[in-house]
Coordinates of C-alpha atoms in Angstrom, one line a residue:
Chain A
X1 CA -114.6 -53.9 24.1
X2 CA -113.4 -56.8 25.4
X3 CA -109.8 -57.8 26.2
X4 CA -109.5 -60.6 24.7
X5 CA -105.3 -60.3 26.4
X6 CA -106.1 -60.6 29.6
X7 CA -108.8 -63.1 28.5
X8 CA -105.4 -65.1 28.1
X9 CA -104.2 -65.9 31.8
X10 CA -107.7 -66.4 33.4
X11 CA -108.1 -69.1 30.9
X12 CA -104.6 -70.8 32.0
X13 CA -106.1 -70.7 35.3
X14 CA -109.0 -73.2 34.3
X15 CA -106.4 -75.5 33.0
X16 CA -104.3 -75.3 36.0
X17 CA -107.0 -76.2 37.7
X18 CA -106.7 -79.2 35.3
X19 CA -103.8 -80.5 36.1
X20 CA -104.4 -80.1 39.7
X21 CA -107.2 -82.3 39.8
X22 CA -105.4 -85.5 38.5
X23 CA -102.5 -84.2 40.5
X24 CA -104.7 -84.8 43.3
X25 CA -105.9 -88.5 43.1
X26 CA -102.2 -89.2 42.8
X27 CA -101.5 -88.1 46.3
X28 CA -101.5 -90.4 49.5
X29 CA -103.4 -89.5 52.5
X30 CA -100.2 -87.6 54.0
X31 CA -99.2 -85.3 51.5
X32 CA -102.7 -83.6 49.9
X33 CA -103.0 -80.9 47.2
X34 CA -106.1 -79.0 46.7
X35 CA -107.4 -75.8 45.8
X36 CA -109.9 -73.1 43.6
X37 CA -109.6 -70.8 41.3
X38 CA -112.7 -68.0 40.5
X39 CA -113.3 -67.1 36.9
X40 CA -115.3 -63.6 37.6
X41 CA -116.1 -61.2 34.5
X42 CA -117.8 -57.7 35.0
X43 CA -118.9 -54.6 33.6
X44 CA -119.8 -51.4 34.6
X45 CA -122.0 -49.4 33.1
X46 CA -120.6 -46.3 33.3
X47 CA -118.0 -44.5 31.7
X48 CA -117.4 -41.6 34.1
X49 CA -116.1 -43.8 36.9
X50 CA -114.5 -47.3 37.7
X51 CA -115.0 -49.5 41.4
X52 CA -112.7 -52.6 41.9
X53 CA -111.0 -51.7 38.6
X54 CA -114.0 -52.3 36.6
X55 CA -115.1 -49.5 34.1
X56 CA -117.5 -49.7 30.6
X57 CA -115.5 -52.3 29.5
X58 CA -116.2 -56.6 30.2
X59 CA -112.9 -57.7 32.1
X60 CA -112.7 -60.7 32.7
X61 CA -109.2 -60.4 35.6
X62 CA -109.8 -58.2 38.2
X63 CA -110.7 -60.5 40.1
X64 CA -110.1 -64.3 39.1
X65 CA -107.8 -65.6 40.6
X66 CA -106.4 -69.7 41.2
X67 CA -105.0 -70.8 44.8
X68 CA -103.6 -73.5 45.6
X69 CA -103.0 -75.6 48.2
X70 CA -100.5 -78.8 49.9
X71 CA -101.0 -79.7 53.6
X72 CA -98.8 -82.1 55.2
X73 CA -99.5 -84.4 58.5
X74 CA -96.5 -84.9 59.6
X75 CA -97.2 -86.4 62.6
X76 CA -101.5 -87.8 64.5
X77 CA -101.4 -84.0 65.9
X78 CA -98.8 -82.0 63.2
X79 CA -99.2 -80.7 60.7
X80 CA -98.5 -77.7 58.3
X81 CA -100.5 -76.3 55.6
X82 CA -99.2 -73.3 53.2
X83 CA -101.8 -71.4 50.6
X84 CA -100.3 -69.5 47.7
X85 CA -102.4 -67.4 45.4
X86 CA -101.7 -65.9 42.2
X87 CA -104.6 -63.3 41.0
X88 CA -104.7 -61.6 37.4
X89 CA -105.5 -57.9 38.0
X90 CA -102.9 -55.4 37.2
X91 CA -102.9 -54.3 40.8
X92 CA -102.9 -56.5 42.8
X93 CA -100.5 -58.9 44.9
X94 CA -100.1 -62.5 44.3
X95 CA -98.0 -64.9 47.0
X96 CA -98.3 -66.9 50.0
X97 CA -100.9 -65.8 52.2
X98 CA -101.1 -69.1 54.5
X99 CA -98.0 -70.8 55.4
X100 CA -98.6 -72.4 58.7
X101 CA -98.3 -75.2 61.2
X102 CA -101.1 -77.0 63.0
X103 CA -101.2 -78.5 66.7
X104 CA -104.0 -80.1 67.7
X105 CA -102.9 -81.3 71.4
X106 CA -106.8 -82.4 72.2
X107 CA -110.3 -82.2 70.1
X108 CA -110.9 -78.6 71.8
X109 CA -107.4 -77.1 71.0
X110 CA -105.6 -76.3 68.1
X111 CA -103.0 -73.9 67.7
X112 CA -101.7 -72.4 64.8
X113 CA -98.3 -70.8 63.9
X114 CA -97.4 -68.5 61.3
X115 CA -98.5 -66.8 58.2
X116 CA -102.1 -66.4 58.3
X117 CA -104.7 -64.2 57.0
X118 CA -106.8 -62.7 59.7
X119 CA -109.8 -63.4 60.7
X120 CA -111.2 -60.3 61.5
X121 CA -115.1 -60.0 59.8
X122 CA -117.2 -63.0 58.5
X123 CA -115.3 -64.0 55.5
X124 CA -111.6 -61.7 55.9
X125 CA -110.2 -65.2 56.2
X126 CA -111.6 -66.8 53.3
X127 CA -112.6 -64.2 51.1
X128 CA -110.3 -65.3 47.8
X129 CA -112.2 -68.9 47.5
X130 CA -115.4 -67.1 46.6
X131 CA -117.1 -71.1 46.1
X132 CA -117.2 -70.8 50.4
X133 CA -119.9 -68.1 50.3
X134 CA -123.3 -66.5 48.0
X135 CA -121.8 -63.3 46.5
X136 CA -119.4 -62.7 43.6
X137 CA -118.0 -58.9 45.4
X138 CA -118.5 -59.7 49.4
X139 CA -120.4 -55.7 50.7
X140 CA -117.2 -53.7 49.8
X141 CA -118.6 -51.6 52.1
X142 CA -118.0 -54.4 55.3
X143 CA -115.2 -55.9 53.2
X144 CA -112.5 -53.1 51.7
X145 CA -110.9 -52.3 55.3
X146 CA -107.7 -53.2 53.7
X147 CA -104.9 -52.7 57.3
X148 CA -103.6 -56.7 58.5
X149 CA -105.2 -58.3 56.3
X150 CA -102.3 -60.9 57.0
X151 CA -100.5 -61.4 59.6
X152 CA -97.7 -63.9 60.6
X153 CA -97.8 -65.7 64.4
X154 CA -99.9 -67.1 67.0
X155 CA -103.6 -68.3 66.8
X156 CA -105.4 -71.1 69.3
X157 CA -108.1 -71.7 68.5
X158 CA -111.0 -73.6 71.0
X159 CA -114.3 -75.4 70.7
X160 CA -116.6 -76.4 73.3
X161 CA -119.9 -79.0 71.7
X162 CA -123.0 -78.7 74.6
X163 CA -125.5 -81.1 74.2
X164 CA -127.8 -78.0 72.4
X165 CA -125.3 -74.9 71.7
X166 CA -121.4 -75.1 70.0
X167 CA -118.7 -72.2 72.0
X168 CA -116.2 -71.4 70.4
X169 CA -113.0 -69.4 70.9
X170 CA -109.7 -67.9 69.2
X171 CA -107.9 -65.6 70.4
X172 CA -104.2 -64.4 67.6
X173 CA -101.3 -62.2 68.9
X174 CA -98.3 -61.5 65.7
X175 CA -97.4 -58.9 62.9
X176 CA -96.0 -58.3 59.8
X177 CA -93.9 -56.2 57.3
X178 CA -95.5 -56.9 53.5
X179 CA -96.8 -55.0 50.8
X180 CA -100.9 -54.6 50.0
X181 CA -101.9 -53.6 48.1
X182 CA -105.2 -50.7 48.7
X183 CA -107.0 -49.7 46.0
X184 CA -104.7 -50.1 43.3
X185 CA -102.1 -47.8 44.9
X186 CA -98.9 -50.5 47.0
X187 CA -98.3 -49.6 50.5
X188 CA -95.4 -50.6 52.2
X189 CA -96.3 -52.0 55.3
X190 CA -94.9 -52.8 58.9
X191 CA -97.2 -54.2 61.3
X192 CA -96.8 -55.4 64.8
X193 CA -98.8 -55.6 68.0
X194 CA -101.4 -57.5 66.4
X195 CA -104.5 -59.3 68.2
X196 CA -107.5 -60.3 68.3
X197 CA -110.5 -62.2 70.0
X198 CA -113.1 -64.2 68.1
X199 CA -116.3 -65.4 69.8
X200 CA -119.1 -67.6 68.2
X201 CA -122.0 -69.5 69.4
X202 CA -123.6 -72.0 67.2
X203 CA -126.9 -72.9 68.5
X204 CA -130.0 -74.9 65.7
X205 CA -128.9 -72.5 62.3
X206 CA -127.8 -69.6 63.9
X207 CA -124.2 -68.9 63.8
X208 CA -123.4 -65.6 66.0
X209 CA -120.1 -63.7 66.1
X210 CA -118.7 -60.9 67.9
X211 CA -114.7 -60.4 67.6
X212 CA -112.1 -57.6 68.3
X213 CA -108.9 -56.8 67.1
X214 CA -106.2 -54.1 67.4
X215 CA -102.5 -53.6 65.8
X216 CA -100.3 -50.7 65.2
X217 CA -100.1 -49.9 61.7
X218 CA -97.3 -48.0 60.0
X219 CA -97.4 -47.3 56.3
X220 CA -94.3 -46.4 54.6
X221 CA -94.9 -43.0 52.7
X222 CA -91.7 -41.5 51.9
X223 CA -93.4 -38.3 50.5
X224 CA -95.8 -37.9 53.2
X225 CA -93.0 -38.3 55.8
X226 CA -90.8 -35.7 53.7
X227 CA -93.9 -33.4 53.4
X228 CA -94.4 -33.3 57.4
X229 CA -90.9 -33.3 58.9
X230 CA -91.1 -30.1 56.5
X231 CA -93.7 -28.9 58.5
X232 CA -91.9 -29.2 61.2
X233 CA -88.7 -27.2 60.6
X234 CA -91.1 -24.5 59.8
X235 CA -92.3 -24.9 63.0
X236 CA -96.0 -26.4 62.5
X237 CA -96.4 -29.2 64.4
X238 CA -100.1 -29.5 64.7
X239 CA -100.7 -29.5 60.8
X240 CA -96.8 -31.4 60.8
X241 CA -98.6 -34.4 63.9
X242 CA -101.9 -34.1 61.7
X243 CA -100.5 -35.8 58.6
X244 CA -99.9 -40.0 60.3
X245 CA -98.6 -42.7 58.7
X246 CA -98.1 -44.3 61.9
X247 CA -101.5 -45.2 64.3
X248 CA -103.1 -48.3 65.9
X249 CA -106.4 -49.5 64.4
X250 CA -109.1 -51.4 66.1
X251 CA -111.7 -53.2 64.9
X252 CA -115.1 -54.7 66.4
X253 CA -117.2 -56.9 64.2
X254 CA -120.5 -58.5 65.0
X255 CA -122.7 -60.1 62.8
X256 CA -126.0 -63.2 62.8
X257 CA -126.5 -65.7 60.4
X258 CA -129.0 -68.2 60.2
X259 CA -129.7 -71.2 57.6
X260 CA -131.9 -74.1 56.5
X261 CA -133.0 -76.2 53.8
X262 CA -135.3 -73.4 52.4
X263 CA -133.8 -69.7 52.8
X264 CA -130.8 -68.2 54.5
X265 CA -130.1 -64.9 56.2
X266 CA -126.5 -63.0 57.7
X267 CA -126.0 -59.7 58.7
X268 CA -122.6 -58.4 59.8
X269 CA -121.5 -54.9 61.2
X270 CA -118.3 -52.9 62.2
X271 CA -116.9 -50.5 63.8
X272 CA -113.3 -48.9 62.6
X273 CA -111.3 -46.8 64.5
X274 CA -108.1 -45.7 63.7
X275 CA -105.5 -43.2 63.7
X276 CA -104.4 -42.8 60.7
X277 CA -104.7 -40.1 57.5
X278 CA -105.2 -42.8 55.2
X279 CA -108.0 -44.9 56.9
X280 CA -111.2 -43.5 58.0
X281 CA -113.4 -44.6 61.5
X282 CA -115.6 -46.5 59.7
X283 CA -119.4 -47.8 59.9
X284 CA -120.7 -50.4 58.4
X285 CA -123.2 -53.4 58.0
X286 CA -125.2 -55.7 55.0
X287 CA -127.6 -57.1 55.5
X288 CA -128.1 -60.2 53.0
X289 CA -131.5 -62.5 52.2
X290 CA -132.0 -65.3 50.5
X291 CA -133.9 -68.7 48.9
X292 CA -132.4 -72.2 48.3
X293 CA -134.3 -73.6 45.5
X294 CA -130.7 -76.9 45.5
X295 CA -129.3 -76.3 43.5
X296 CA -129.8 -72.2 42.7
X297 CA -129.9 -69.8 44.7
X298 CA -130.9 -66.6 45.0
X299 CA -129.9 -64.1 47.7
X300 CA -130.5 -59.6 48.2
X301 CA -128.3 -57.7 50.1
X302 CA -128.4 -54.0 51.5
X303 CA -124.9 -52.5 52.6
X304 CA -124.2 -49.3 53.9
X305 CA -121.1 -47.3 55.6
X306 CA -120.1 -43.6 57.5
X307 CA -115.6 -43.1 56.5
X308 CA -114.7 -40.1 58.3
X309 CA -111.6 -39.1 58.1
X310 CA -108.9 -37.1 60.7
X311 CA -108.8 -33.2 59.5
X312 CA -107.3 -30.9 58.2
X313 CA -105.8 -28.5 60.8
X314 CA -105.8 -24.3 60.3
X315 CA -102.4 -23.5 61.6
X316 CA -100.9 -22.4 58.0
X317 CA -101.4 -18.8 57.9
X318 CA -102.0 -17.4 54.2
X319 CA -102.2 -14.4 51.7
X320 CA -98.6 -13.2 53.8
X321 CA -96.1 -14.7 51.2
X322 CA -95.5 -17.4 47.9
X323 CA -94.5 -19.7 50.4
X324 CA -96.4 -19.9 52.8
X325 CA -99.5 -20.1 50.2
X326 CA -97.9 -23.2 48.7
X327 CA -97.5 -25.0 51.8
X328 CA -100.6 -24.5 52.9
X329 CA -102.0 -25.5 49.2
X330 CA -99.9 -28.6 49.9
X331 CA -101.5 -29.7 53.2
X332 CA -104.8 -29.1 52.2
X333 CA -103.5 -31.0 49.0
X334 CA -102.3 -34.4 51.8
X335 CA -106.1 -34.8 52.7
X336 CA -107.7 -33.6 48.8
X337 CA -107.8 -37.8 48.7
X338 CA -109.6 -39.0 52.6
X339 CA -113.0 -36.9 51.9
X340 CA -115.8 -38.3 55.1
X341 CA -118.2 -39.3 52.2
X342 CA -121.3 -42.3 52.9
X343 CA -122.3 -45.4 50.5
X344 CA -124.9 -47.4 50.1
X345 CA -125.3 -50.6 48.1
X346 CA -128.0 -53.1 46.5
X347 CA -127.1 -56.4 45.4
X348 CA -128.8 -59.1 43.8
X349 CA -127.7 -62.5 42.7
X350 CA -127.9 -65.7 41.8
X351 CA -125.5 -69.0 42.6
X352 CA -126.2 -72.6 41.2
X353 CA -124.3 -75.7 41.9
X354 CA -123.7 -77.1 39.0
X355 CA -121.4 -79.8 40.1
X356 CA -120.9 -80.5 43.8
X357 CA -117.3 -78.3 43.6
X358 CA -118.5 -76.2 40.8
X359 CA -120.8 -73.1 41.2
X360 CA -121.6 -70.1 38.3
X361 CA -123.0 -66.8 39.8
X362 CA -124.1 -63.9 37.9
X363 CA -124.6 -61.0 40.3
X364 CA -126.0 -56.8 40.2
X365 CA -125.5 -54.5 42.4
X366 CA -126.4 -50.8 41.9
X367 CA -123.4 -48.5 43.7
X368 CA -124.4 -45.5 45.7
X369 CA -122.4 -42.8 47.2
X370 CA -124.7 -41.1 49.7
X371 CA -122.0 -38.5 50.7
X372 CA -118.8 -37.3 49.5
X373 CA -117.3 -38.1 45.7
X374 CA -114.3 -40.8 47.7
X375 CA -116.5 -43.8 48.8
X376 CA -116.6 -46.1 46.2
X377 CA -115.2 -44.9 42.7
X378 CA -111.2 -45.1 42.4
X379 CA -111.5 -43.1 39.0
X380 CA -114.2 -40.3 37.9
X381 CA -114.7 -37.8 35.3
X382 CA -116.3 -35.3 37.7
X383 CA -118.1 -33.1 35.6
X384 CA -120.3 -36.0 34.5
X385 CA -120.5 -38.6 37.0
X386 CA -122.9 -38.4 39.6
X387 CA -122.0 -41.6 42.5
X388 CA -123.5 -43.8 41.5
X389 CA -123.9 -47.4 39.2
X390 CA -124.4 -50.4 38.3
X391 CA -121.7 -53.6 38.2
X392 CA -123.0 -56.8 36.9
X393 CA -120.8 -59.4 36.9
X394 CA -120.4 -63.5 36.6
X395 CA -118.7 -66.1 38.4
X396 CA -117.4 -69.4 38.2
X397 CA -116.5 -70.4 41.0
X398 CA -114.2 -74.0 41.8
X399 CA -112.9 -75.5 44.3
X400 CA -110.6 -78.5 43.3
Chain B
X1 CA -138.3 -77.7 50.3
X2 CA -137.4 -80.5 52.4
X3 CA -141.0 -81.3 51.8
X4 CA -139.8 -81.5 48.2
X5 CA -136.7 -83.4 48.9
X6 CA -138.3 -86.3 50.7
X7 CA -141.4 -86.2 48.1
X8 CA -139.0 -87.0 45.2
X9 CA -137.0 -89.0 47.0
X10 CA -140.2 -90.8 48.0
X11 CA -142.1 -90.5 43.9
X12 CA -138.3 -92.5 42.5
X13 CA -138.8 -94.9 44.6
X14 CA -135.7 -95.1 46.4
X15 CA -137.2 -95.9 49.7
X16 CA -140.1 -98.4 48.3
X17 CA -137.9 -101.1 50.7
X18 CA -138.9 -99.2 54.3
X19 CA -139.4 -95.9 55.1
X20 CA -138.0 -92.8 55.0
X21 CA -136.0 -93.0 58.2
X22 CA -131.8 -92.6 59.1
X23 CA -129.6 -94.6 61.9
X24 CA -127.0 -92.9 63.3
X25 CA -124.4 -95.9 63.8
X26 CA -121.4 -96.1 65.8
X27 CA -118.8 -98.9 67.1
X28 CA -118.5 -97.6 70.6
X29 CA -117.4 -99.3 74.0
X30 CA -120.1 -96.8 75.6
X31 CA -122.9 -98.3 74.7
X32 CA -125.3 -96.1 76.6
X33 CA -124.4 -93.1 74.5
X34 CA -127.6 -90.6 73.5
X35 CA -127.8 -87.9 71.1
X36 CA -129.9 -85.1 70.0
X37 CA -130.0 -84.1 66.7
X38 CA -127.7 -81.2 67.7
X39 CA -125.4 -82.9 68.8
X40 CA -125.4 -85.8 65.2
X41 CA -124.9 -82.5 63.6
X42 CA -122.2 -80.9 65.2
X43 CA -120.4 -84.4 64.8
X44 CA -121.2 -84.4 61.5
X45 CA -120.3 -81.0 60.2
X46 CA -116.6 -81.5 62.1
X47 CA -117.3 -80.8 66.1
X48 CA -116.1 -83.5 68.7
X49 CA -117.9 -84.3 70.4
X50 CA -115.9 -85.7 73.4
X51 CA -116.9 -89.6 73.1
X52 CA -114.0 -90.0 70.4
X53 CA -116.0 -90.7 67.5
X54 CA -115.1 -90.0 64.1
X55 CA -118.0 -89.6 61.5
X56 CA -117.7 -91.7 58.2
X57 CA -120.4 -90.2 55.6
X58 CA -121.6 -91.2 52.3
X59 CA -121.1 -89.1 49.2
X60 CA -123.1 -86.2 47.5
X61 CA -125.7 -87.6 45.3
X62 CA -126.4 -90.7 47.5
X63 CA -130.2 -90.7 48.6
X64 CA -129.2 -91.2 52.6
X65 CA -126.9 -88.1 52.6
X66 CA -130.0 -86.2 51.0
X67 CA -132.6 -87.6 54.0
X68 CA -129.6 -86.8 56.2
X69 CA -128.2 -83.2 55.2
X70 CA -132.3 -82.3 55.1
X71 CA -133.5 -83.9 58.4
X72 CA -130.5 -83.9 60.2
X73 CA -128.2 -81.2 59.3
X74 CA -130.6 -78.6 58.0
X75 CA -129.0 -77.9 54.7
X76 CA -128.7 -77.5 51.2
X77 CA -125.1 -79.5 49.7
X78 CA -124.6 -76.8 48.0
X79 CA -124.3 -75.0 52.3
X80 CA -122.7 -78.3 53.1
X81 CA -120.1 -78.3 50.2
X82 CA -119.5 -74.2 50.4
X83 CA -119.3 -74.6 54.6
X84 CA -116.4 -77.3 53.9
X85 CA -114.6 -74.9 51.8
X86 CA -114.7 -72.1 54.1
X87 CA -113.5 -74.6 57.1
X88 CA -110.4 -76.3 54.3
X89 CA -109.3 -73.3 53.1
X90 CA -108.5 -71.9 56.5
X91 CA -107.6 -74.6 58.4
X92 CA -110.5 -75.3 60.7
X93 CA -112.0 -78.7 60.4
X94 CA -111.4 -81.7 58.1
X95 CA -114.9 -82.7 56.0
X96 CA -115.2 -86.4 57.2
X97 CA -114.0 -89.6 55.4
X98 CA -116.1 -89.9 52.6
X99 CA -117.2 -94.5 51.4
X100 CA -119.4 -94.6 48.5
X101 CA -122.5 -96.5 49.6
X102 CA -124.3 -98.1 52.5
X103 CA -122.7 -101.4 52.7
X104 CA -118.9 -99.8 52.9
X105 CA -120.0 -98.1 56.1
X106 CA -121.2 -100.8 57.5
X107 CA -118.1 -102.7 57.1
X108 CA -116.2 -99.8 57.6
X109 CA -118.0 -99.1 61.2
X110 CA -117.5 -103.1 62.1
X111 CA -114.1 -103.2 61.6
X112 CA -112.9 -99.7 62.9
X113 CA -113.2 -98.5 66.7
X114 CA -114.5 -95.1 67.0
X115 CA -116.5 -94.3 63.8
X116 CA -119.8 -93.0 63.4
X117 CA -121.8 -93.1 60.3
X118 CA -125.5 -92.4 59.7
X119 CA -127.5 -96.4 57.2
X120 CA -131.2 -96.3 56.2
X121 CA -133.2 -98.3 58.9
X122 CA -133.9 -101.5 56.4
X123 CA -129.8 -101.7 56.9
X124 CA -129.5 -104.4 59.7
X125 CA -127.4 -103.3 61.8
X126 CA -125.1 -106.2 64.0
X127 CA -124.7 -107.1 67.2
X128 CA -121.0 -105.1 67.8
X129 CA -122.7 -101.3 66.6
X130 CA -124.4 -99.1 68.6
X131 CA -127.2 -96.6 67.5
X132 CA -126.7 -93.3 69.3
X133 CA -130.0 -91.5 67.2
X134 CA -132.8 -92.5 65.5
X135 CA -134.9 -89.6 62.7
X136 CA -138.3 -91.1 61.0

């Protein structure tokens, strides 16, 4: 069934984008409006499970969005930028993604202070601007990590451009208190002591990137905290300690991209080490290659991950009385949504740059759970689903 | 692809007046600058070199720009547009100012110290401007 009523916000976005395009023409050099929009339709060929909100009906709203950016040049080396994103998905958050002041003391140095997207992976800070990358949905095995998507703080950038090589170094520090949406769940999160460093090397058509990020996350989950306290009152300290709603997350990332007029190759590997019940230790990567037949490009990708969660401890005795049995059962239940898994996906897609600022894309992704049942699909009918499905998507990507 | 683009340009007669050489021309007081292809690429992809030069570009679909993209930048126009979207919406770099045609670029270069642009080699370069790079 086509969800007509959910198509309305998507078409409104397009009309609004048109209006913004005309507004842009009226602005002067100091004040600039710009923006991006993506309208994505998706269909999952599976009636017993859902992925990224997609099921076996065509939906336009899971990833459709509109972003508006305003840049104001206060002085020669000082500017202010704000970016707001409106999303159409029921279970996602809209709002201010970027709001920062940029100070550029020299050609080599740049400092940004304010709310910013965390540059964890190559596309983490550009995830909403589909026009900037070939895929419709970025490889989820690398890009679905939900910790630390934005922060408020200071970022410094340094660039060295040599005869044959260019080097970039970015470092940032900050924190944020904000609600995030992960897997359809709203999480009230307090992030502090977040910091990271990103190094890049450009050589001919190659671009290499390596980065390290670290932050402390405190995810407010009152029910889990109350249960943990209850375990503590009963004297089950190890069990209480094993339910961790706060802890440190560390991200390690390396990537190598190559592109020229004829073809492109991209690979990115990451590892997440987090000691929170909700966030697994993850290793993930993707490898992607494509050919350019300007204005069309085609690509293939493979991506894989493994996720290892904190394990429950066997501390609460069972079979003694009903109260302890209930406690043991409740304890096991808290871990039921975090089971180890491994997933794999294959993607084939095509992008057609119809206009210089407008691209059309089509993509098919075979999603496969290699191990475990909680890797990819959010809801499922366990008895009738083999953990494998194909997601079909078409998209219009626009920048203005 | 590269050969195809150049062949198409030749066929369309764009280059009938001369060959497909591209000159990178600047209005600069330092007249002994010699850039290599990588430096020119970096300059037009938003990286500032130490000479204080500021890049000026031609619009997409301009045939000089297509030659420049193919011979120097080594990317399709689509990828260049995607790159600038990434730079703009992450606050990293700004795309060069674009002027509508070669004559406007030449006029701009003459009137603005520090400006650097690319032009087809059949355009006569005035004495006040310096050729920093040439590619056949």
